Short mmCIF file of C-alpha atoms in Angstrom, two decimals:
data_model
loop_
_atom_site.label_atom_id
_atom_site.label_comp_id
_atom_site.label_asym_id
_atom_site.label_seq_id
_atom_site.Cartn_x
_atom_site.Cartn_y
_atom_site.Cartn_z
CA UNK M 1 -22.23 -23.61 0.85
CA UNK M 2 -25.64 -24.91 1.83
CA UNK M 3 -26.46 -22.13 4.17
CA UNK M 4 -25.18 -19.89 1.21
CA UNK M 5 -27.87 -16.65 1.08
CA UNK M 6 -29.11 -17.35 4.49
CA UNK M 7 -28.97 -16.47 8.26
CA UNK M 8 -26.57 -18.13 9.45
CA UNK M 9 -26.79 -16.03 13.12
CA UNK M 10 -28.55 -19.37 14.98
CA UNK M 11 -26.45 -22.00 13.44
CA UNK M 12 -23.30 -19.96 15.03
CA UNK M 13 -24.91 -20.81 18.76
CA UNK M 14 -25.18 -24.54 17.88
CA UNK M 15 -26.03 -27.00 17.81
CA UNK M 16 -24.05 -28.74 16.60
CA UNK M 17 -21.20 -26.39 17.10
CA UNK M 18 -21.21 -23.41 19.24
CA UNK M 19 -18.74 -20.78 17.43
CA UNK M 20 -16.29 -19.36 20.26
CA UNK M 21 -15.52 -15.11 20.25
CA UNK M 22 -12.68 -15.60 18.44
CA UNK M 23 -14.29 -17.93 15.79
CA UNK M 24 -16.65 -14.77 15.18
CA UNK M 25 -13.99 -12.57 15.19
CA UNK M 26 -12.13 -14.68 12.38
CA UNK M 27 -15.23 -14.17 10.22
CA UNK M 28 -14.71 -10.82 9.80
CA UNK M 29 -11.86 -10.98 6.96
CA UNK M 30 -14.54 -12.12 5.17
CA UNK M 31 -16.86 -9.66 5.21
CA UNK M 32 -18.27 -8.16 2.01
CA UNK M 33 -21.77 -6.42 2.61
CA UNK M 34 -25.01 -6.11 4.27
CA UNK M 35 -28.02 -7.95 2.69
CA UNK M 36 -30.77 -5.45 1.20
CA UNK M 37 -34.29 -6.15 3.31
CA UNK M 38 -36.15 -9.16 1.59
CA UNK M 39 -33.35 -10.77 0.15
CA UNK M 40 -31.86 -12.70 3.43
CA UNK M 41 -33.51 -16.23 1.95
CA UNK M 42 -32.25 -16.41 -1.50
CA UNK M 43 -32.43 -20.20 -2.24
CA UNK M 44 -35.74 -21.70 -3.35
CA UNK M 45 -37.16 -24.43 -1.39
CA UNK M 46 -36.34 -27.93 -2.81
CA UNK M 47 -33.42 -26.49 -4.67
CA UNK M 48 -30.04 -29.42 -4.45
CA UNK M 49 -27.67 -28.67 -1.79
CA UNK M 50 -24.90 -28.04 -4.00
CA UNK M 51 -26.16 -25.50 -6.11
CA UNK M 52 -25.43 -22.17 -4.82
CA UNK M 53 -27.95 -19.69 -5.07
CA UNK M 54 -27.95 -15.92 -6.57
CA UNK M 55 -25.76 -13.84 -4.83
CA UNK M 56 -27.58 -11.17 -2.80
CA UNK M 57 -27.96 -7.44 -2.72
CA UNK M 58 -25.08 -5.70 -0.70
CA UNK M 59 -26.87 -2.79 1.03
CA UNK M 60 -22.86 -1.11 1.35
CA UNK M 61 -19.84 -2.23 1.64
CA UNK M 62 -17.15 -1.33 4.30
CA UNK M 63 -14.46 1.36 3.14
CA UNK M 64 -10.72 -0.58 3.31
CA UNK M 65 -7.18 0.05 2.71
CA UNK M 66 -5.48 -2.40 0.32
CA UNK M 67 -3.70 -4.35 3.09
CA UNK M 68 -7.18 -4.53 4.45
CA UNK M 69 -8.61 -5.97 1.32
CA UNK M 70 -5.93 -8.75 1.29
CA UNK M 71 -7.51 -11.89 3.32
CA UNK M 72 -4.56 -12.46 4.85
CA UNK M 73 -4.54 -9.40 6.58
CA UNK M 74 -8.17 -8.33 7.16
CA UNK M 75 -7.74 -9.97 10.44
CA UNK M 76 -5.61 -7.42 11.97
CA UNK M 77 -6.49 -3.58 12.14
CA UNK M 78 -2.63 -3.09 11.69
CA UNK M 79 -3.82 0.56 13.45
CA UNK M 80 -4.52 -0.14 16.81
CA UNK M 81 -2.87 -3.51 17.22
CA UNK M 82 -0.58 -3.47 20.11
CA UNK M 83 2.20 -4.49 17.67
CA UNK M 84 3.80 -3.41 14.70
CA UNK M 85 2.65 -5.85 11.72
CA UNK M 86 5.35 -4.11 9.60
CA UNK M 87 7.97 -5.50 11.58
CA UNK M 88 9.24 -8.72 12.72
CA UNK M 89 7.52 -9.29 16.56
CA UNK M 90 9.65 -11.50 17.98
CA UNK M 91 11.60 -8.89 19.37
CA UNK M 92 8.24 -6.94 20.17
CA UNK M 93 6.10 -9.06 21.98
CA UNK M 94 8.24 -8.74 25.38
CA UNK M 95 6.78 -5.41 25.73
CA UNK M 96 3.30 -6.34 25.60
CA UNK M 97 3.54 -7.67 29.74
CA UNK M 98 0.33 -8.49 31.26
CA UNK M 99 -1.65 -8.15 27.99
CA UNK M 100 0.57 -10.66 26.07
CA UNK M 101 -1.15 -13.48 27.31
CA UNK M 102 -4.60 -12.15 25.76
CA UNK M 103 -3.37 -11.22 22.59
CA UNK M 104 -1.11 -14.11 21.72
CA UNK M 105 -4.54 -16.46 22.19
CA UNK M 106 -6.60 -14.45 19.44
CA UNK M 107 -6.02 -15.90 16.59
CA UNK M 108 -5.18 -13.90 13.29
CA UNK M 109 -5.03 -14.70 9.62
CA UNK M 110 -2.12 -13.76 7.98
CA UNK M 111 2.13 -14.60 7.97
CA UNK M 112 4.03 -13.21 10.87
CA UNK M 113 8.08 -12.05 10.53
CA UNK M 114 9.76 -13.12 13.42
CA UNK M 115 13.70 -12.10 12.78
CA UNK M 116 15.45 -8.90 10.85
CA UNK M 117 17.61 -11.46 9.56
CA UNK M 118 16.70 -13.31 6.00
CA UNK M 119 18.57 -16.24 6.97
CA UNK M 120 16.96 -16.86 10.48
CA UNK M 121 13.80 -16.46 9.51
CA UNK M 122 14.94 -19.04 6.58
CA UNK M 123 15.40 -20.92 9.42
CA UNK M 124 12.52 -20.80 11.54
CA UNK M 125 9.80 -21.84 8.23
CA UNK M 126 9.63 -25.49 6.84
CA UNK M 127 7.70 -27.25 4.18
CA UNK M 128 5.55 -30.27 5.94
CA UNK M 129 7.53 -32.74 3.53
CA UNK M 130 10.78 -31.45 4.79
CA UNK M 131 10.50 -33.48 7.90
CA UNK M 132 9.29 -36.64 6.36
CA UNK M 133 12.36 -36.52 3.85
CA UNK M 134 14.65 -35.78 6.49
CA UNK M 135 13.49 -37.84 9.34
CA UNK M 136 12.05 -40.65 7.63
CA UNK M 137 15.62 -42.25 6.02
CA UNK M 138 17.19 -41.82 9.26
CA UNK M 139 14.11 -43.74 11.31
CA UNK M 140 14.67 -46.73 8.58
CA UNK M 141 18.47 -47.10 8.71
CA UNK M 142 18.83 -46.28 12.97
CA UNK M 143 15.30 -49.24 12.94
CA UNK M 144 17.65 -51.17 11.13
CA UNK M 145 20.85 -51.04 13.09
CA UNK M 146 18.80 -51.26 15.82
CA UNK M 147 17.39 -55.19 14.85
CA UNK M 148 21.16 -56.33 13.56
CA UNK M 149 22.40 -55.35 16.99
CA UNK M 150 19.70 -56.76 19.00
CA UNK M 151 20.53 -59.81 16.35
CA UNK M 152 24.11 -60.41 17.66
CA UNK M 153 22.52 -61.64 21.15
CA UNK M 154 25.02 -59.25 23.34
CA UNK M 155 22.72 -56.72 24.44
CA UNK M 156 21.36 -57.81 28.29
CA UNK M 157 19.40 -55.27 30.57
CA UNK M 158 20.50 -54.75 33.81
CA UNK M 159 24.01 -55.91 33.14
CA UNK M 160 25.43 -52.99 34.76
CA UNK M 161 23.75 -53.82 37.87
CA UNK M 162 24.27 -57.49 37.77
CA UNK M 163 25.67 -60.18 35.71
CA UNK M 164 23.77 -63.44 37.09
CA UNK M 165 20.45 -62.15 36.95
CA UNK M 166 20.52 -60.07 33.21
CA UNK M 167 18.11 -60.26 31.07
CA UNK M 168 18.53 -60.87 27.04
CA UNK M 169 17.04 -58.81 24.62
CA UNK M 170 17.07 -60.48 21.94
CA UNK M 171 15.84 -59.36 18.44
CA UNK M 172 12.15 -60.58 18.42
CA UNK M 173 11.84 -57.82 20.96
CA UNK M 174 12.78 -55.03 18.61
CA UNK M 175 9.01 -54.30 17.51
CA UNK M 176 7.50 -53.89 21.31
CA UNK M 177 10.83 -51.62 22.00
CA UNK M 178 9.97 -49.39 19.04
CA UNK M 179 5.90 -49.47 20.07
CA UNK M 180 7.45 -48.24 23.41
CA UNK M 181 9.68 -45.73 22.16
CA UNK M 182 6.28 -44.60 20.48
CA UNK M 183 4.09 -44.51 23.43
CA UNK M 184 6.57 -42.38 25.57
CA UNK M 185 7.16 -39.69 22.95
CA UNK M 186 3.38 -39.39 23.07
CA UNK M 187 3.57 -38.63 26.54
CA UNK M 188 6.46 -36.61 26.13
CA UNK M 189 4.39 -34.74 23.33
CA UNK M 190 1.30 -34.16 26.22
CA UNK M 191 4.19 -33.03 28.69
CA UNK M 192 5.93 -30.52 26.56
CA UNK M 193 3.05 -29.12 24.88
CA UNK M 194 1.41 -28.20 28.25
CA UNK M 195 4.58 -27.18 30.26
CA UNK M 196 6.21 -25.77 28.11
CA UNK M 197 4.93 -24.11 25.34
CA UNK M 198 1.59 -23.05 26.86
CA UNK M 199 3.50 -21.92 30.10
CA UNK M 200 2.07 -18.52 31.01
CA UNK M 201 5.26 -16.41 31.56
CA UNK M 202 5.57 -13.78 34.07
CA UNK M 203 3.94 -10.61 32.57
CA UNK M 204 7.52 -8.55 34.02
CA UNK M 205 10.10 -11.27 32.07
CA UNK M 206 10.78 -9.77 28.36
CA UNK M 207 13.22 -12.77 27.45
CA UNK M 208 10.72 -15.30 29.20
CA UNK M 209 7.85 -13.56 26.83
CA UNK M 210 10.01 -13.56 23.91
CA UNK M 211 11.28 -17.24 23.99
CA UNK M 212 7.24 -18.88 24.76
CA UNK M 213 6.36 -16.24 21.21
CA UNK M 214 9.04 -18.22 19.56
CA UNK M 215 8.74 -21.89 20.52
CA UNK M 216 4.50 -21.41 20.81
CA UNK M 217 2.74 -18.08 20.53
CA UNK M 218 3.46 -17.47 17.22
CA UNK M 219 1.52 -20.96 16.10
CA UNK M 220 -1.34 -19.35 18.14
CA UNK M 221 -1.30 -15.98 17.02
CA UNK M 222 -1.03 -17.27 13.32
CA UNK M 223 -2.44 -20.90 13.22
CA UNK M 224 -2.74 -21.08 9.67
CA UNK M 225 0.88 -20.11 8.98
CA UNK M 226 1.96 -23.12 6.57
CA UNK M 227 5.24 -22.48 6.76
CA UNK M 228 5.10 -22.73 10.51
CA UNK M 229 3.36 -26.43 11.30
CA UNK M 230 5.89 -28.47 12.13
CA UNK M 231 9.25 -28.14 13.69
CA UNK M 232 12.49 -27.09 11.49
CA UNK M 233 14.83 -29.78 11.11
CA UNK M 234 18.02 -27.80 12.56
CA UNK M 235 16.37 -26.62 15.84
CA UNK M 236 15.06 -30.14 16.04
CA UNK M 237 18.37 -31.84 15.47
CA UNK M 238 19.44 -29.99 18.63
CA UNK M 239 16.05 -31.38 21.12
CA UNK M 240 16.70 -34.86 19.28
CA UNK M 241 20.06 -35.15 20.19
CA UNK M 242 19.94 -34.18 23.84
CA UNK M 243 16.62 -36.54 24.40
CA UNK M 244 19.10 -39.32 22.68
CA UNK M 245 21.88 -38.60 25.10
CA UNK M 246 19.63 -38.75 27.48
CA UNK M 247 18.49 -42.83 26.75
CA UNK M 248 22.03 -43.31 26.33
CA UNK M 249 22.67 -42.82 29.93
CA UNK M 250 19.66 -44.79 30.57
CA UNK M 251 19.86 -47.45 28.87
CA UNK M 252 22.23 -49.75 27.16
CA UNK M 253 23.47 -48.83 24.21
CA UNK M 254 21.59 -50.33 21.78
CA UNK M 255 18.41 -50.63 23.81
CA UNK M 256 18.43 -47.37 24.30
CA UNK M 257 18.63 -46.86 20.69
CA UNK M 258 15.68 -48.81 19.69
CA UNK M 259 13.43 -46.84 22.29
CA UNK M 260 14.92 -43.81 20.55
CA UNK M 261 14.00 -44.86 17.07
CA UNK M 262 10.42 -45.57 18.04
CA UNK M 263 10.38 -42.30 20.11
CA UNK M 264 11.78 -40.31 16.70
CA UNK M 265 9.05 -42.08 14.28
CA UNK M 266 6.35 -40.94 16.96
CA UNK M 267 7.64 -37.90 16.09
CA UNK M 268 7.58 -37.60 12.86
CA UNK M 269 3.71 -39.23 12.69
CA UNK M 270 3.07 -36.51 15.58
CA UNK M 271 4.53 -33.31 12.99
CA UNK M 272 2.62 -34.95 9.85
CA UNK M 273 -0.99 -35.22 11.69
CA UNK M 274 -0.51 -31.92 13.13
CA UNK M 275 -0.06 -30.20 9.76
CA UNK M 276 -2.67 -32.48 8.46
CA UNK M 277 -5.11 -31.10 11.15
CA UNK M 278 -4.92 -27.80 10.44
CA UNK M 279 -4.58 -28.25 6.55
CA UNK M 280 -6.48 -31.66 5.64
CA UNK M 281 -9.99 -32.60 5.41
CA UNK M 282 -10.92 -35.71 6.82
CA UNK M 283 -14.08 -37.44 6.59
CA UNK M 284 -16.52 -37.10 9.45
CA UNK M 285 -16.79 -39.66 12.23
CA UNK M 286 -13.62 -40.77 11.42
CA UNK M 287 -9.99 -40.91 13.81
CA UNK M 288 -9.02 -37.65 12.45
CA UNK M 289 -12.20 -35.88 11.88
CA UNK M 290 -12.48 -35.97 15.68
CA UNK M 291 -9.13 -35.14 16.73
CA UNK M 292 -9.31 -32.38 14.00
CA UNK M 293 -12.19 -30.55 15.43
CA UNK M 294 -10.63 -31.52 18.89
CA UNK M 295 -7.75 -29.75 17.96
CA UNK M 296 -9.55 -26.88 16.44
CA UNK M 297 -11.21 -25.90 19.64
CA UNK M 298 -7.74 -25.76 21.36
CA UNK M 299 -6.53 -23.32 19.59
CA UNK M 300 -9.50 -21.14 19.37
CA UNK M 301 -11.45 -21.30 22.65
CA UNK M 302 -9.65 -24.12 25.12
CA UNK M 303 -6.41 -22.75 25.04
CA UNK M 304 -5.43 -23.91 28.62
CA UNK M 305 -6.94 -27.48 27.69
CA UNK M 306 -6.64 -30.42 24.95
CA UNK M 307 -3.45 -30.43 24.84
CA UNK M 308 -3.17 -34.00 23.08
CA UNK M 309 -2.91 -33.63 19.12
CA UNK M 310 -1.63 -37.02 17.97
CA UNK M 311 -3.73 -38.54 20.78
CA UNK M 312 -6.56 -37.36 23.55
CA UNK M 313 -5.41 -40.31 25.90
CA UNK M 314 -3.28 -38.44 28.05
CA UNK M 315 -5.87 -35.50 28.36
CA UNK M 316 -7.53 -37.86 30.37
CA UNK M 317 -5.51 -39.04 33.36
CA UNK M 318 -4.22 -35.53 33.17
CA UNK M 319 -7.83 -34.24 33.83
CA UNK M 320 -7.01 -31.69 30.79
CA UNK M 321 -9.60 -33.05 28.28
CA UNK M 322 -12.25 -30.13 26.35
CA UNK M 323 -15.66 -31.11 28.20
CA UNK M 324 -18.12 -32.11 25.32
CA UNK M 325 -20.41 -28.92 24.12
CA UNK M 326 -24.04 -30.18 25.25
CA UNK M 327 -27.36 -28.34 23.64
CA UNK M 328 -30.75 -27.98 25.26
CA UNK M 329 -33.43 -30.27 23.08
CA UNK M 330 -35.26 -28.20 20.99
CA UNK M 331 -39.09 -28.44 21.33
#
């Protein structure tokens, strides 16, 4: 708003933000006009910052279709995209082979259909609140049956290996079990986000193609996609369950719990911030101000890079942190 009426080609190059190809290419939805001659500096000096000024002569504007006219779908020419837009393109993409890759990482403004079916693709969009109201009640009563069983003073670690030499676990424990649970789902958020859904599948594999589109690409292609931020509650039932049969081989029973429980409110705080990044506004030099515009750059210019979102601490032993943008002083 305060560059409102003016050239704005400069401030694009930074600093203190230099605007990535795709970032220009996103601005183009919005475009309206061309500025007549004369009329590029159309706020008068000393005028408030929030007062917009005059709106200026359009020279022309650009002939469009109505889809075209729609913001949500001035970011695609739906003519010479290498999909159909009319269709779902989950079942497309395969077919796009060495020039998937590209297009999946240029970001677009406006819903995508994966499925034919009404009912899968039912499946496949969630509300942000859905999670908390799902997850939430069950991180409070397992938390809960978690402390009472630590409580009864039978749980011991490394029992199974030896009975002399076991350790307790008793219930005062229960907090630095659940803070553990959280630190290794953050990890496991760094691991899976890099390995798995930014893998770069062979360009010749339709079904490897189709299934990274379905757990990733699509977030990229469509960042903004509301319905798409966080994970749907009956696919994630599924990866829940297996990681907690997984502790349950572990671990003892209900030590293995607890680590779950901390692991599962990670998660929950990991789905919430990531919808909040892309949706909320944050005030500057704060926490999430930086891991917003952190997480911002990901998606449109260090795709292979920053793969933290909750946290950038594992971007760092991973050597996988977005280098800081530096500017020349200007004389």
């Amino acid at each position: 708003r305060r560059r409102a009426g003016t050239d704005v080609s400069a401030a694009l190059d930074g600093p203190p933000h230099r605007h990535s190809e795709n970032a220009r290419r996103w601005l183009e939805q919005y475009y309206v006009g061309e500025i007549e001659p004369g009329d590029e500096q159309c706020q008068p000096q000393g005028e408030q910052e929030e007062s917009l000024p005059p709106a200026p002569q359009l020279r022309k504007r650009r002939a469009q279709t109505p889809e075209q006219t729609d913001l949500c779908y001035r970011t695609v020419d739906v003519e010479t995209d290498l999909v159909d837009w009319q269709k779902p393109l989950l079942w497309q993409v395969g077919y796009l082979g060495e020039k998937y890759d590209e297009w999946v990482h240029q970001p677009v403004d406006r819903p995508i259909r994966l499925f034919h079916s009404d009912f899968l693709e039912f499946l496949s969009k969630t509300a942000w609140y859905v999670v908390f109201m799902v997850w939430t009640p069950v991180v409070l009563y397992l938390s809960w049956v978690s402390y009472t069983s630590l409580a009864q003073g039978n749980t011991r670690l490394f029992s199974s290996f030896t009975t002399e030499y076991s350790i307790p676990v008793h219930k005062y424990y229960f907090p630095f079990i659940f803070l553990l649970g959280m630190i290794l789902w953050s990890l496991l958020e760094y691991l899976i986000h890099r390995f798995v859904f930014h893998m770069k599948p062979p360009a010749s594999n339709y079904y490897l193609i189709t299934l990274h589109f379905l757990l990733h690409g699509q977030h990229h292609k469509s960042p903004f996609d509301s319905s798409r931020l966080v994970f749907p509650p009956v696919p994630a039932s599924l990866v829940i369950g297996f990681f907690y049969g997984v502790l349950r081989l572990l671990l003892p029973e209900v030590l293995g719990l607890s680590v779950f429980v901390g692991g599962l409110c990670g998660y929950v705080i990991y789905d919430m911030m990531h919808y909040y990044l892309h949706y909320g506004s944050p005030k500057k030099g704060t926490y999430l101000y930086g891991l917003k515009a952190y997480h911002v750059k990901h998606h449109f210019e260090h795709q292979k890079s920053g793969f933290g979102i909750s946290t950038r601490f594992w971007d760092y032993p991973f050597r996988t942190l977005i280098p800081e943008e530096t500017f020349k002083k200007e004389d």
